[in-house]
Structures are given as structure tokens and as C-alpha cells.
PDB file of C-alpha atoms in Angstrom:
ATOM      1  CA  UNK P 233       0.000   0.000   0.000  1.00 57.00           C
ATOM      2  CA  UNK P 234       1.132   3.553  -0.575  1.00 54.00           C
ATOM      3  CA  UNK P 235       2.315   5.304   2.585  1.00 68.00           C
ATOM      4  CA  UNK P 236      -0.497   7.830   2.397  1.00 78.00           C
ATOM      5  CA  UNK P 237      -3.529   6.617   0.431  1.00 76.00           C
ATOM      6  CA  UNK P 238      -5.805   9.207  -1.120  1.00 73.00           C
ATOM      7  CA  UNK P 239      -8.662   8.032   1.094  1.00 84.00           C
ATOM      8  CA  UNK P 240      -9.831   5.110   3.180  1.00 83.00           C
ATOM      9  CA  UNK P 241     -12.487   4.177   0.618  1.00 88.00           C
ATOM     10  CA  UNK P 242     -12.243   0.429  -0.112  1.00 84.00           C
ATOM     11  CA  UNK P 243     -12.553   1.003  -3.874  1.00 81.00           C
ATOM     12  CA  UNK P 244      -9.793   3.626  -3.790  1.00 86.00           C
ATOM     13  CA  UNK P 245      -7.525   1.398  -1.702  1.00 86.00           C
ATOM     14  CA  UNK P 246      -8.107  -1.549  -4.063  1.00 85.00           C
ATOM     15  CA  UNK P 247      -7.304   0.637  -7.053  1.00 86.00           C
ATOM     16  CA  UNK P 248      -4.119   1.854  -5.390  1.00 85.00           C
ATOM     17  CA  UNK P 249      -2.941  -1.789  -5.249  1.00 84.00           C
ATOM     18  CA  UNK P 250      -4.433  -3.120  -8.499  1.00 83.00           C
ATOM     19  CA  UNK P 251      -5.563  -0.080 -10.467  1.00 81.00           C
ATOM     20  CA  UNK P 252      -2.988   0.029 -13.217  1.00 86.00           C
ATOM     21  CA  UNK P 253      -3.437  -2.008 -16.387  1.00 84.00           C
ATOM     22  CA  UNK P 254      -0.491  -4.322 -15.890  1.00 94.00           C
ATOM     23  CA  UNK P 255      -1.005  -5.474 -12.286  1.00 94.00           C
ATOM     24  CA  UNK P 256      -4.247  -7.326 -12.964  1.00 94.00           C
ATOM     25  CA  UNK P 257      -2.862  -8.727 -16.203  1.00 95.00           C
ATOM     26  CA  UNK P 258       0.172 -10.138 -14.385  1.00 97.00           C
ATOM     27  CA  UNK P 259      -2.139 -11.748 -11.812  1.00 96.00           C
ATOM     28  CA  UNK P 260      -4.312 -13.034 -14.663  1.00 95.00           C
ATOM     29  CA  UNK P 261      -1.309 -14.619 -16.358  1.00 96.00           C
ATOM     30  CA  UNK P 262      -0.137 -16.318 -13.159  1.00 97.00           C
ATOM     31  CA  UNK P 263      -3.687 -17.427 -12.324  1.00 97.00           C
ATOM     32  CA  UNK P 264      -5.008 -18.575 -15.694  1.00 94.00           C
ATOM     33  CA  UNK P 265      -1.807 -19.054 -17.686  1.00 92.00           C
ATOM     34  CA  UNK P 266       0.243 -20.795 -14.983  1.00 93.00           C
ATOM     35  CA  UNK P 267       3.093 -18.434 -15.847  1.00 96.00           C
ATOM     36  CA  UNK P 268       5.316 -18.470 -12.787  1.00 97.00           C
ATOM     37  CA  UNK P 269       8.673 -17.109 -14.041  1.00 97.00           C
ATOM     38  CA  UNK P 270       9.677 -13.644 -15.232  1.00 97.00           C
ATOM     39  CA  UNK P 271      10.553 -14.833 -18.743  1.00 96.00           C
ATOM     40  CA  UNK P 272       7.217 -16.663 -19.147  1.00 97.00           C
ATOM     41  CA  UNK P 273       5.336 -13.559 -18.044  1.00 97.00           C
ATOM     42  CA  UNK P 274       7.399 -11.399 -20.379  1.00 97.00           C
ATOM     43  CA  UNK P 275       7.274 -13.512 -23.543  1.00 97.00           C
ATOM     44  CA  UNK P 276       3.841 -15.123 -23.280  1.00 94.00           C
ATOM     45  CA  UNK P 277       1.723 -12.059 -22.502  1.00 89.00           C
ATOM     46  CA  UNK P 278      -0.803 -11.364 -25.264  1.00 89.00           C
ATOM     47  CA  UNK P 279      -0.462  -7.666 -24.534  1.00 93.00           C
ATOM     48  CA  UNK P 280       3.343  -7.498 -24.842  1.00 94.00           C
ATOM     49  CA  UNK P 281       4.471  -6.036 -21.523  1.00 95.00           C
ATOM     50  CA  UNK P 282       7.890  -4.344 -21.485  1.00 96.00           C
ATOM     51  CA  UNK P 283      10.524  -5.924 -19.239  1.00 97.00           C
ATOM     52  CA  UNK P 284      10.977  -2.825 -17.053  1.00 97.00           C
ATOM     53  CA  UNK P 285       7.217  -2.524 -16.516  1.00 96.00           C
ATOM     54  CA  UNK P 286       6.964  -6.231 -15.663  1.00 97.00           C
ATOM     55  CA  UNK P 287       9.836  -5.981 -13.185  1.00 97.00           C
ATOM     56  CA  UNK P 288       8.176  -2.988 -11.526  1.00 96.00           C
ATOM     57  CA  UNK P 289       4.748  -4.652 -11.325  1.00 96.00           C
ATOM     58  CA  UNK P 290       6.176  -7.884  -9.930  1.00 97.00           C
ATOM     59  CA  UNK P 291       8.035  -5.873  -7.295  1.00 96.00           C
ATOM     60  CA  UNK P 292       4.862  -3.956  -6.382  1.00 94.00           C
ATOM     61  CA  UNK P 293       2.684  -7.078  -6.312  1.00 96.00           C
ATOM     62  CA  UNK P 294       5.150  -8.859  -4.027  1.00 97.00           C
ATOM     63  CA  UNK P 295       5.402  -5.757  -1.787  1.00 95.00           C
ATOM     64  CA  UNK P 296       1.594  -5.638  -1.536  1.00 94.00           C
ATOM     65  CA  UNK P 297       1.342  -9.364  -0.712  1.00 96.00           C
ATOM     66  CA  UNK P 298      -0.470 -10.158  -3.948  1.00 96.00           C
ATOM     67  CA  UNK P 299       2.345 -12.441  -5.163  1.00 98.00           C
ATOM     68  CA  UNK P 300       5.017 -14.377  -3.320  1.00 98.00           C
ATOM     69  CA  UNK P 301       8.515 -14.767  -4.769  1.00 98.00           C
ATOM     70  CA  UNK P 302      10.699 -17.791  -4.024  1.00 97.00           C
ATOM     71  CA  UNK P 303      13.932 -19.214  -5.373  1.00 95.00           C
ATOM     72  CA  UNK P 304      13.544 -21.760  -8.173  1.00 92.00           C
ATOM     73  CA  UNK P 305      15.199 -24.929  -6.838  1.00 92.00           C
ATOM     74  CA  UNK P 306      16.188 -25.954 -10.379  1.00 91.00           C
ATOM     75  CA  UNK P 307      17.890 -22.702 -11.391  1.00 89.00           C
ATOM     76  CA  UNK P 308      19.843 -20.361  -9.119  1.00 85.00           C
ATOM     77  CA  UNK P 309      18.995 -17.163 -10.975  1.00 88.00           C
ATOM     78  CA  UNK P 310      15.278 -17.801 -11.516  1.00 94.00           C
ATOM     79  CA  UNK P 311      12.478 -16.866  -9.165  1.00 96.00           C
ATOM     80  CA  UNK P 312       9.068 -18.492  -8.958  1.00 97.00           C
ATOM     81  CA  UNK P 313       6.042 -16.238  -8.491  1.00 98.00           C
ATOM     82  CA  UNK P 314       3.021 -17.635  -6.687  1.00 98.00           C
ATOM     83  CA  UNK P 315      -0.398 -16.270  -5.947  1.00 98.00           C
ATOM     84  CA  UNK P 316      -1.114 -15.371  -2.341  1.00 98.00           C
ATOM     85  CA  UNK P 317      -4.435 -15.809  -0.586  1.00 98.00           C
ATOM     86  CA  UNK P 318      -5.179 -12.147  -1.294  1.00 97.00           C
ATOM     87  CA  UNK P 319      -4.798 -12.603  -5.050  1.00 97.00           C
ATOM     88  CA  UNK P 320      -6.609 -15.961  -5.092  1.00 98.00           C
ATOM     89  CA  UNK P 321      -9.609 -14.189  -3.595  1.00 97.00           C
ATOM     90  CA  UNK P 322      -9.750 -12.101  -6.794  1.00 96.00           C
ATOM     91  CA  UNK P 323     -11.180 -15.072  -8.754  1.00 97.00           C
ATOM     92  CA  UNK P 324     -14.802 -13.813  -8.455  1.00 96.00           C
ATOM     93  CA  UNK P 325     -13.698 -10.273  -9.391  1.00 95.00           C
ATOM     94  CA  UNK P 326     -11.781 -11.443 -12.466  1.00 94.00           C
ATOM     95  CA  UNK P 327     -14.626 -13.797 -13.447  1.00 96.00           C
ATOM     96  CA  UNK P 328     -17.107 -10.932 -13.194  1.00 95.00           C
ATOM     97  CA  UNK P 329     -14.829  -8.582 -15.158  1.00 93.00           C
ATOM     98  CA  UNK P 330     -14.432 -11.233 -17.858  1.00 94.00           C
ATOM     99  CA  UNK P 331     -18.186 -11.778 -18.078  1.00 95.00           C
ATOM    100  CA  UNK P 332     -18.829  -8.035 -18.287  1.00 92.00           C
ATOM    101  CA  UNK P 333     -16.164  -7.585 -20.972  1.00 94.00           C
ATOM    102  CA  UNK P 334     -17.536 -10.519 -22.953  1.00 94.00           C
ATOM    103  CA  UNK P 335     -20.997  -9.001 -22.913  1.00 94.00           C
ATOM    104  CA  UNK P 336     -20.128  -5.386 -23.645  1.00 94.00           C
ATOM    105  CA  UNK P 337     -16.844  -5.292 -25.578  1.00 92.00           C
ATOM    106  CA  UNK P 338     -15.523  -6.649 -28.906  1.00 93.00           C
ATOM    107  CA  UNK P 339     -13.686  -9.678 -27.469  1.00 93.00           C
ATOM    108  CA  UNK P 340     -12.151 -12.478 -29.499  1.00 92.00           C
ATOM    109  CA  UNK P 341     -13.675 -15.953 -29.174  1.00 90.00           C
ATOM    110  CA  UNK P 342     -10.442 -17.616 -28.064  1.00 90.00           C
ATOM    111  CA  UNK P 343      -9.652 -15.025 -25.388  1.00 90.00           C
ATOM    112  CA  UNK P 344     -13.214 -14.890 -24.054  1.00 94.00           C
ATOM    113  CA  UNK P 345     -13.902 -18.611 -23.793  1.00 95.00           C
ATOM    114  CA  UNK P 346     -12.471 -18.858 -20.262  1.00 95.00           C
ATOM    115  CA  UNK P 347     -14.655 -15.951 -19.144  1.00 95.00           C
ATOM    116  CA  UNK P 348     -17.738 -17.687 -20.545  1.00 96.00           C
ATOM    117  CA  UNK P 349     -16.957 -20.945 -18.743  1.00 97.00           C
ATOM    118  CA  UNK P 350     -16.403 -19.099 -15.458  1.00 97.00           C
ATOM    119  CA  UNK P 351     -19.593 -17.057 -15.913  1.00 96.00           C
ATOM    120  CA  UNK P 352     -21.627 -20.162 -16.744  1.00 97.00           C
ATOM    121  CA  UNK P 353     -20.109 -22.064 -13.794  1.00 96.00           C
ATOM    122  CA  UNK P 354     -20.821 -19.237 -11.361  1.00 97.00           C
ATOM    123  CA  UNK P 355     -19.784 -19.139  -7.711  1.00 97.00           C
ATOM    124  CA  UNK P 356     -19.611 -22.931  -7.404  1.00 96.00           C
ATOM    125  CA  UNK P 357     -16.993 -23.168 -10.167  1.00 96.00           C
ATOM    126  CA  UNK P 358     -15.165 -20.112  -8.795  1.00 97.00           C
ATOM    127  CA  UNK P 359     -14.879 -21.826  -5.414  1.00 95.00           C
ATOM    128  CA  UNK P 360     -13.600 -25.004  -7.044  1.00 94.00           C
ATOM    129  CA  UNK P 361     -11.012 -22.925  -8.903  1.00 96.00           C
ATOM    130  CA  UNK P 362      -9.923 -21.032  -5.770  1.00 96.00           C
ATOM    131  CA  UNK P 363      -9.462 -24.355  -3.953  1.00 94.00           C
ATOM    132  CA  UNK P 364      -7.360 -25.599  -6.861  1.00 95.00           C
ATOM    133  CA  UNK P 365      -5.262 -22.413  -6.849  1.00 96.00           C
ATOM    134  CA  UNK P 366      -4.721 -22.696  -3.086  1.00 96.00           C
ATOM    135  CA  UNK P 367      -3.370 -26.200  -3.590  1.00 94.00           C
ATOM    136  CA  UNK P 368      -1.149 -25.173  -6.492  1.00 94.00           C
ATOM    137  CA  UNK P 369       0.220 -21.929  -5.035  1.00 96.00           C
ATOM    138  CA  UNK P 370      -0.127 -22.267  -1.262  1.00 96.00           C
ATOM    139  CA  UNK P 371       0.303 -26.012  -0.792  1.00 93.00           C
ATOM    140  CA  UNK P 372      -3.204 -26.426   0.661  1.00 91.00           C
ATOM    141  CA  UNK P 373      -4.710 -29.917   0.580  1.00 89.00           C
ATOM    142  CA  UNK P 374      -6.996 -30.489  -2.373  1.00 79.00           C
ATOM    143  CA  UNK P 375      -8.928 -33.414  -3.787  1.00 78.00           C
ATOM    144  CA  UNK P 376      -8.376 -33.053  -7.511  1.00 72.00           C
ATOM    145  CA  UNK P 377     -11.371 -33.394  -9.749  1.00 69.00           C
ATOM    146  CA  UNK P 378     -11.126 -34.784 -13.228  1.00 69.00           C
ATOM    147  CA  UNK P 379     -10.355 -32.618 -15.111  1.00 80.00           C
ATOM    148  CA  UNK P 380      -9.327 -29.609 -13.020  1.00 92.00           C
ATOM    149  CA  UNK P 381     -10.909 -26.207 -13.588  1.00 94.00           C
ATOM    150  CA  UNK P 382      -7.651 -24.870 -15.002  1.00 94.00           C
ATOM    151  CA  UNK P 383      -7.415 -27.839 -17.381  1.00 93.00           C
ATOM    152  CA  UNK P 384     -11.001 -27.212 -18.549  1.00 94.00           C
ATOM    153  CA  UNK P 385     -10.311 -23.503 -19.091  1.00 95.00           C
ATOM    154  CA  UNK P 386      -7.084 -24.161 -20.966  1.00 92.00           C
ATOM    155  CA  UNK P 387      -8.573 -26.975 -23.066  1.00 93.00           C
ATOM    156  CA  UNK P 388     -11.404 -24.695 -24.169  1.00 94.00           C
ATOM    157  CA  UNK P 389      -8.921 -21.924 -24.982  1.00 91.00           C
ATOM    158  CA  UNK P 390      -6.713 -24.291 -27.003  1.00 92.00           C
ATOM    159  CA  UNK P 391      -9.727 -25.701 -28.863  1.00 93.00           C
ATOM    160  CA  UNK P 392     -10.806 -22.147 -29.804  1.00 90.00           C
ATOM    161  CA  UNK P 393      -7.300 -21.321 -30.986  1.00 86.00           C
ATOM    162  CA  UNK P 394      -7.172 -24.473 -33.125  1.00 90.00           C
ATOM    163  CA  UNK P 395     -10.600 -23.627 -34.575  1.00 83.00           C
ATOM    164  CA  UNK P 396      -9.422 -20.122 -35.459  1.00 74.00           C
TER     165      UNK P 396
END
């Protein structure tokens, strides 16, 4: 959080943490794209984030406890970024934003298919996804379903891309 927020309004405070374009997109890419390393986030972003902007956003997201950064045990110079509980709790917000965008904006079929699945699945699917993310990023116990929510979202995305 900034040292002196503009106000104590919960919407203002949320925007001070997540209000720039790139912060939510970085969280989206970690959450839905399973991109956990700097280079993956840099090279696989549909929007083409610049390396200095990505470095700044990762630093800010870690400082605001939205992402955790740990050493990659397989490579000394690589870090692994994980969602925190705070960012996992954004699943309903991101699902709602995706549904709104799909309804009101000129989205592409392949990039909106995940939003449609989450909207159609509603809060029950969102909870299943948050449980899955907690297991993947926080080490929480989880009884995997077949297939996982992330697998369903990614399969639908890949099918749309192949159809395109």
C-alpha cells in the first residue's frame, strides 16, 4: 500500500494496489496461464508487456502481498512467483470482469472462452477454482477433480485457438 492513500475508501484502496493495467494482467497470467517465471510472463503475454514494466509490477505485487517470490530450486537465478491468498480471492472479481467484458466489448472468441466458462459455472466453479489455486500456489490440501478447472479452461482456450 502507498504510505499515504488518497482516502480510506475500499474502492480507492483496491485501485491503489491493483488499479494500473499491468497489475491485474500479471495476476491473470499467473492465475489462468500458470506463468510463474519472469521470462514466461514477459514472452507469453498477449499484450506485450515491457521488461521494465513487468519488473516494476512484480516488485509492487510482491510488496503488496499479492504475489510471493521464491527461489527456483532448479535454477539459481530464476524466481518463482506464486499467488497469495489475497490474489486468489480475486477469482470472483476477475470472473465478473471477464463476463462483463464478454458481454459489452468486442472480445475475441479464443480469449473470451475462459470468461464464458467461469460465468456459466458461477460461484460454485469459482470456489472449485480457488481451492485448486490454493493447492497449487499455497500447498493447501486439495482433492483433484477430473479434469481440473484450469485444465477445462485451458482446453477450451486451445480448442478455440485451433478452430481459429
